PDB file of C-alpha atoms in Angstrom:
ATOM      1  CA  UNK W   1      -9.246  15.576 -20.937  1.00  0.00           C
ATOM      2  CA  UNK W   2     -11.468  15.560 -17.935  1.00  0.00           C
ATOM      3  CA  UNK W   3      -9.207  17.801 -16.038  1.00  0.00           C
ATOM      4  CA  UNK W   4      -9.907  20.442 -18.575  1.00  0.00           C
ATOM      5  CA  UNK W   5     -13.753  20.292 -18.610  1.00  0.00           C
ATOM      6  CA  UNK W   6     -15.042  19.434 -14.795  1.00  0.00           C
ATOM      7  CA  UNK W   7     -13.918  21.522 -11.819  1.00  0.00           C
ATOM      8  CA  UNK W   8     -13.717  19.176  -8.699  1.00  0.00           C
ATOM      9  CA  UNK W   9     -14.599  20.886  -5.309  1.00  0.00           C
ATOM     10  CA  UNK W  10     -13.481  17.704  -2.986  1.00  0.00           C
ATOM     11  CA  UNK W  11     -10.300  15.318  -3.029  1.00  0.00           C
ATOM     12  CA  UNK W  12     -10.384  12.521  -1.068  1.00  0.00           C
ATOM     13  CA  UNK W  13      -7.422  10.817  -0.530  1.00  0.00           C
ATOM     14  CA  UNK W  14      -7.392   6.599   1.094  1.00  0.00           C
ATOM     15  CA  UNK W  15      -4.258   4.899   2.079  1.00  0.00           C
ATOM     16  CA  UNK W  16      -4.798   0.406   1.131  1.00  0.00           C
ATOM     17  CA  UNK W  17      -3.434  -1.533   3.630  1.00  0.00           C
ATOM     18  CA  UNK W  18      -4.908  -1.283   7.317  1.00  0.00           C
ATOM     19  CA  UNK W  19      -7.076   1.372   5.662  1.00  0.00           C
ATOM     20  CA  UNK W  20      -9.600   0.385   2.642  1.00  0.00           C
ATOM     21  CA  UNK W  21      -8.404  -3.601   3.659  1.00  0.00           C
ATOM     22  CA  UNK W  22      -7.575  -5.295   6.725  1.00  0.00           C
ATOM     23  CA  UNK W  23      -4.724  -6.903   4.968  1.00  0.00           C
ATOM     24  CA  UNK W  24      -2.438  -9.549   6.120  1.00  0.00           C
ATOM     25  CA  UNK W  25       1.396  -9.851   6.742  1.00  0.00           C
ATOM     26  CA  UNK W  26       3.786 -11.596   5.218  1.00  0.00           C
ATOM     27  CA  UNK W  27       3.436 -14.780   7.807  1.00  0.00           C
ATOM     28  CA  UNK W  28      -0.414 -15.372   7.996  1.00  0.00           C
ATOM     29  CA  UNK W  29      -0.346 -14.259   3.995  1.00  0.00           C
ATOM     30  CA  UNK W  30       2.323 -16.772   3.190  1.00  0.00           C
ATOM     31  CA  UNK W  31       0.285 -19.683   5.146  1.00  0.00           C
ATOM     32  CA  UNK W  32      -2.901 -18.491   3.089  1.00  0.00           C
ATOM     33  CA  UNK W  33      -1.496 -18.278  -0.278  1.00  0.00           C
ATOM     34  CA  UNK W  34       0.582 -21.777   0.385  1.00  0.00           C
ATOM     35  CA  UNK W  35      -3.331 -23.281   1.415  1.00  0.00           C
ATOM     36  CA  UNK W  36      -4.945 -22.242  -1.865  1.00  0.00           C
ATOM     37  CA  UNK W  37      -2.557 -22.874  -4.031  1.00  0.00           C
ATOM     38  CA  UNK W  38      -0.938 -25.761  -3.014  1.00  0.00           C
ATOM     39  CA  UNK W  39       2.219 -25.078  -3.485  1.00  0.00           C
ATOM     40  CA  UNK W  40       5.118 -23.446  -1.071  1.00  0.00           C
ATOM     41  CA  UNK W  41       5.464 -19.459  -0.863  1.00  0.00           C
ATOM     42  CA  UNK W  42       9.099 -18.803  -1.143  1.00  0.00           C
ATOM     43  CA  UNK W  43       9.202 -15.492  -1.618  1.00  0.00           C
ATOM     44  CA  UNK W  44      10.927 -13.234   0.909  1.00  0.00           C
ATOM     45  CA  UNK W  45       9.110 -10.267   0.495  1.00  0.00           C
ATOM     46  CA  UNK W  46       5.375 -10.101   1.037  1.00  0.00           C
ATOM     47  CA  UNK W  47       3.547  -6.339   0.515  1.00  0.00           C
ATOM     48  CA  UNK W  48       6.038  -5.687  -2.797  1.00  0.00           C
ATOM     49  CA  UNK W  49       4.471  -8.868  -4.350  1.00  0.00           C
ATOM     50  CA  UNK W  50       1.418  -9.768  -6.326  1.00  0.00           C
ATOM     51  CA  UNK W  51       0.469 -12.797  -4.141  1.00  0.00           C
ATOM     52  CA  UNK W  52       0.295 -10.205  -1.325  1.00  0.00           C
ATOM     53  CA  UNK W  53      -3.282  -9.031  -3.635  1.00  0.00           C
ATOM     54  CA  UNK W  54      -4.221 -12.837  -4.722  1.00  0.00           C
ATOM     55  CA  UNK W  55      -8.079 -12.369  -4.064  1.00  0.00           C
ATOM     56  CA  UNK W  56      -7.857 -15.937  -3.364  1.00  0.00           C
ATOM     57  CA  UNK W  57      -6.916 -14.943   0.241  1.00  0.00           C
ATOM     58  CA  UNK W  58     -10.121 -13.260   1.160  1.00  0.00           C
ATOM     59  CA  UNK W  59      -8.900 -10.450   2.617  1.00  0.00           C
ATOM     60  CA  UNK W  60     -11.371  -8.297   4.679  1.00  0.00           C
ATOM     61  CA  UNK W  61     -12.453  -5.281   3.525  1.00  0.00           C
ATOM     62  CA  UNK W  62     -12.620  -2.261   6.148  1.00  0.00           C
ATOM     63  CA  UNK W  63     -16.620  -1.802   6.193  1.00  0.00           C
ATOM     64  CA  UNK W  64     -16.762   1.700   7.877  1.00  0.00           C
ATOM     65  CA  UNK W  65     -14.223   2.909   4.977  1.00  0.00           C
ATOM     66  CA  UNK W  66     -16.288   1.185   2.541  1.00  0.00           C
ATOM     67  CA  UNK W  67     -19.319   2.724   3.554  1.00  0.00           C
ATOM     68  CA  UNK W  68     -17.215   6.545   3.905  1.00  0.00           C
ATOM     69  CA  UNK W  69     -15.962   5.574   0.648  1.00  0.00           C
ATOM     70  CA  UNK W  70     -19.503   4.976  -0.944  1.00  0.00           C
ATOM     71  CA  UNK W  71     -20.989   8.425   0.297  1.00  0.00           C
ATOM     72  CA  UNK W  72     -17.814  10.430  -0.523  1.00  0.00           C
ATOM     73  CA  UNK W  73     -17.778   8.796  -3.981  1.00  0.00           C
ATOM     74  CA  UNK W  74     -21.438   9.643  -4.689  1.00  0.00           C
ATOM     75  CA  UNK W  75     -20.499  13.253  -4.655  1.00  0.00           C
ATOM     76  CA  UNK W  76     -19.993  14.727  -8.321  1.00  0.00           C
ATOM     77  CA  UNK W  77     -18.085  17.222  -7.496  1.00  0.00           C
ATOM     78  CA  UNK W  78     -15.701  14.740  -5.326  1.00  0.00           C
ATOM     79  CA  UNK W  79     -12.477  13.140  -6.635  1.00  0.00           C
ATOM     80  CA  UNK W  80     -11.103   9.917  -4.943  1.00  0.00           C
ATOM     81  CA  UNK W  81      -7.684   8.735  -5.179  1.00  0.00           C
ATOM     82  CA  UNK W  82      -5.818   5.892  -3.543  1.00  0.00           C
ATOM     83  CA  UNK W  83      -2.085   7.359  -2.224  1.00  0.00           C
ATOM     84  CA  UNK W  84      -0.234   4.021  -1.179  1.00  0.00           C
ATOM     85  CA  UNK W  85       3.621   3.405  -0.788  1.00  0.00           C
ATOM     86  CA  UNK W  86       3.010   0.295  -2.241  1.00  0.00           C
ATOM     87  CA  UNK W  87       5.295  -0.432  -4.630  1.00  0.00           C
ATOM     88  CA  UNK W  88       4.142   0.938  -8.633  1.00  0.00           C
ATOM     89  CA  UNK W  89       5.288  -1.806  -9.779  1.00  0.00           C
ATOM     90  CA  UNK W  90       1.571  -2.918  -8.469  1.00  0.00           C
ATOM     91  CA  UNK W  91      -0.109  -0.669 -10.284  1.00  0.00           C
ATOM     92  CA  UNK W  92      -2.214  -2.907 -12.530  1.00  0.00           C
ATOM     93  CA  UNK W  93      -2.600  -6.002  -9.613  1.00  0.00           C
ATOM     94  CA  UNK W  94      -3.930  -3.042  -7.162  1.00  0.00           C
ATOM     95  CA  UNK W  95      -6.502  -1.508  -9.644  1.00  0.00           C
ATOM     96  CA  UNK W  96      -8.192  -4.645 -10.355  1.00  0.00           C
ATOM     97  CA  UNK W  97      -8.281  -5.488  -6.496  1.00  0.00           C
ATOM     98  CA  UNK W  98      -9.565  -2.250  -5.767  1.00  0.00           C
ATOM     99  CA  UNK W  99     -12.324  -2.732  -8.773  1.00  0.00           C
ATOM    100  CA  UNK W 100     -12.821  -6.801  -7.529  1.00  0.00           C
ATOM    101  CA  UNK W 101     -14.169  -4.637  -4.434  1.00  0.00           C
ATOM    102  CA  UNK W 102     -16.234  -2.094  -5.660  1.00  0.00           C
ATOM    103  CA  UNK W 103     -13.172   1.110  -5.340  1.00  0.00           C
ATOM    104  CA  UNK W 104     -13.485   2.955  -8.437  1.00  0.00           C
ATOM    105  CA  UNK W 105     -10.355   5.744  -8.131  1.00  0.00           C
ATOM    106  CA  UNK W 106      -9.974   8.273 -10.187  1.00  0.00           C
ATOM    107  CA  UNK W 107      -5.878   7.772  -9.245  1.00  0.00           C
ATOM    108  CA  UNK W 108      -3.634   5.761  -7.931  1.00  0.00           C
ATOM    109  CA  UNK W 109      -0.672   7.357  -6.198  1.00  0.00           C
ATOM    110  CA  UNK W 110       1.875   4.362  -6.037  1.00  0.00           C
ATOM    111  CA  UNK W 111       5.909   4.870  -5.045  1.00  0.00           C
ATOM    112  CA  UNK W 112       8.714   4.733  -7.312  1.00  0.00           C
ATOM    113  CA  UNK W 113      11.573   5.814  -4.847  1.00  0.00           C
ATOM    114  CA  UNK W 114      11.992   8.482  -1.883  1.00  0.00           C
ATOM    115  CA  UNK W 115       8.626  10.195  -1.810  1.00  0.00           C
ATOM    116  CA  UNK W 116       6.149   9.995   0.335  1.00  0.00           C
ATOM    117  CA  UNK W 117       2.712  10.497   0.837  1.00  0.00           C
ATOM    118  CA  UNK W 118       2.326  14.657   1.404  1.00  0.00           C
ATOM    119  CA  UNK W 119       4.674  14.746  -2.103  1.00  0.00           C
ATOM    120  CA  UNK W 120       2.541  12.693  -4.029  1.00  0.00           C
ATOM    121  CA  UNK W 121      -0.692  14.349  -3.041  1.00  0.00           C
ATOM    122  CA  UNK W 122       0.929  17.320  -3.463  1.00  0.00           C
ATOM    123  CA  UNK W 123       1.793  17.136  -6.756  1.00  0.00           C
ATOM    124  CA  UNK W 124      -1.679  15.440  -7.746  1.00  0.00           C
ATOM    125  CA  UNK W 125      -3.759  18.551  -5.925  1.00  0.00           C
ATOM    126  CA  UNK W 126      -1.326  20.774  -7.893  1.00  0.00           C
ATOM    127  CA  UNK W 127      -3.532  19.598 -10.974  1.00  0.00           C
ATOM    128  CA  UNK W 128      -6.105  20.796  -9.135  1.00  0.00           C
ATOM    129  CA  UNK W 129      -6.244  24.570  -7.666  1.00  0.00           C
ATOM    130  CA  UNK W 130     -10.140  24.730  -7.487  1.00  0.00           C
ATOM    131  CA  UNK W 131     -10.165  21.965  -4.503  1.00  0.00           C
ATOM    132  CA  UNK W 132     -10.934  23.508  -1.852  1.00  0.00           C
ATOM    133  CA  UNK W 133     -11.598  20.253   0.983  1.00  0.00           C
ATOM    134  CA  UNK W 134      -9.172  17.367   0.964  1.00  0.00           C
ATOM    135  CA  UNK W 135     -10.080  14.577   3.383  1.00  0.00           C
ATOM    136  CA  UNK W 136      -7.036  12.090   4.232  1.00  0.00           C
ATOM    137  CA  UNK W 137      -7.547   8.723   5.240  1.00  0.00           C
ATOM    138  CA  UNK W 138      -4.692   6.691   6.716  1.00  0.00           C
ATOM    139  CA  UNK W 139      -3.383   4.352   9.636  1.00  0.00           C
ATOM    140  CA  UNK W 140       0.316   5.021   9.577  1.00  0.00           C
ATOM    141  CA  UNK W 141       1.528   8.173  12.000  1.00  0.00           C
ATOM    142  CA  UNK W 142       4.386   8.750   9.463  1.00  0.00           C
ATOM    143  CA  UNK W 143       1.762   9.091   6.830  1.00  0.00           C
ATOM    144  CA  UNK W 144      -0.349  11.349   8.762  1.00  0.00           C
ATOM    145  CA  UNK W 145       2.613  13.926   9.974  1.00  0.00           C
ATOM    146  CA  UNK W 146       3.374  13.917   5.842  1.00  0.00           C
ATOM    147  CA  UNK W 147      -0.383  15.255   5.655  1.00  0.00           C
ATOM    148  CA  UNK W 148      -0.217  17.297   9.139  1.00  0.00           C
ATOM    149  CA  UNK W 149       3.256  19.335   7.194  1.00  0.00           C
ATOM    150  CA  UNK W 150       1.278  19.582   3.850  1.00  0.00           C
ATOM    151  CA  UNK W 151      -1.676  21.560   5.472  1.00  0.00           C
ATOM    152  CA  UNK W 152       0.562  23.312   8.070  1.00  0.00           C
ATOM    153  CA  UNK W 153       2.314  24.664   4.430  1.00  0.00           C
ATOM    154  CA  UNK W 154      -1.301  25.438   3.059  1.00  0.00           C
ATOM    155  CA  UNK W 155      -3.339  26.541   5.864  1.00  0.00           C
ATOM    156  CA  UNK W 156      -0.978  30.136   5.977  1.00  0.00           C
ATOM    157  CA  UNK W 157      -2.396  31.419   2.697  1.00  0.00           C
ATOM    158  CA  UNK W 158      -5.380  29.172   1.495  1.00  0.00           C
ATOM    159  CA  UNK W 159      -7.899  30.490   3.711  1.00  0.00           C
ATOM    160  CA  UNK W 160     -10.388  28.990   1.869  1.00  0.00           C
ATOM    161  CA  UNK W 161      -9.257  25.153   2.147  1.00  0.00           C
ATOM    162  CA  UNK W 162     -10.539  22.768   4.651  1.00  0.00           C
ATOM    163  CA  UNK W 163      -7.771  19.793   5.145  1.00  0.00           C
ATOM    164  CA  UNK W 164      -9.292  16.766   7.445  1.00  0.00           C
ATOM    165  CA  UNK W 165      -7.202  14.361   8.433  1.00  0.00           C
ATOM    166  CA  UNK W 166      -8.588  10.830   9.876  1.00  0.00           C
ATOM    167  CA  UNK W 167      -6.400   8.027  11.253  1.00  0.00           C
ATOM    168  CA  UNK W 168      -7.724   4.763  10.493  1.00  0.00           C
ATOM    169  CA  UNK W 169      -7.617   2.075  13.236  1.00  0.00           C
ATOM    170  CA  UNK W 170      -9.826  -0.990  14.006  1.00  0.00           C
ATOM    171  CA  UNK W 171     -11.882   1.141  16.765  1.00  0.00           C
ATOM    172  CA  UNK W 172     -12.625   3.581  14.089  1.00  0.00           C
ATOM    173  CA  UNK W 173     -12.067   6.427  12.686  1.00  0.00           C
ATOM    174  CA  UNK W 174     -10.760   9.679  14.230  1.00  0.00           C
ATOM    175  CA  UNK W 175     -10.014  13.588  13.341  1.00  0.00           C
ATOM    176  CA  UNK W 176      -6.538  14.324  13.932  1.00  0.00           C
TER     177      UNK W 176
END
């Protein structure tokens, strides 16, 4: 397997929604969808569903994360993975929206019940010791304290690791 082979210096890590996409709640999203494709939404749920990725709905992509996302990509000795609590049952409707886009991940971190965000990262870095810089990209504060706990827990005896951590808002993007 690849794992075995390459030795990755870089993980990058991208929240979806509000992060990679501007996407839309359930009320604008459920007037969309309803407009182009004639029919009524009647769904209660909106971010748990596949409509919620129709690329029908022309949802805009976050262009400063895209453009992050291009340079961090072009690094060979960078990984890229998408952590999202979207629900897994996404998985394959999420991949080809990311693809549709031009996001090629080497993971996608979905949940399947009480983790969260630092977990899952967690136990994907675990795969990989040799990382030394892991940049986090998110919008959520809950998210970001996840990653703030996760390098507080590193930082004491990984001297060598550099964790960034960016909150993602429409203004841009800062260093927390």
């Amino acid at each position: 397997s690849r794992s075995q082979k390459k030795k990755y210096k870089t993980l990058n890590v991208f929240d979806f929604d509000k992060t990679l996409f501007w996407t839309i709640d359930r009320e604008e999203g459920a007037k969309r969808w309803e407009k182009v494709n004639g029919k009524p939404y009647t769904h209660k749920g909106w971010f748990g569903r596949p409509e919620s990725l129709d690329p029908k709905l022309n949802q805009e992509i976050n262009k400063t994360m895209k453009k992050i996302y291009d340079t961090l990509r072009s690094d060979p000795d960078g990984l890229c993975i998408l952590n999202s609590n979207r629900y897994i049952g996404l998985e394959k409707t999420i991949k080809s929206f990311l693809t549709h886009h031009g996001f090629q991940m080497d993971a996608v971190l979905l949940k399947t019940g009480r983790e969260n965000k630092g977990t899952n990262l967690q136990e994907f870095w675990n795969n990989y010791p040799e990382i030394t810089v892991i940049n986090c990209f998110d919008d959520k504060e809950a998210s970001l304290n996840h990653y703030r706990r996760l390098k507080d827990r590193y930082s004491i005896y990984r001297e060598d690791l550099t964790f960034n951590i960016y909150k993602v808002t429409r203004d841009g993007i800062t260093k927390v």
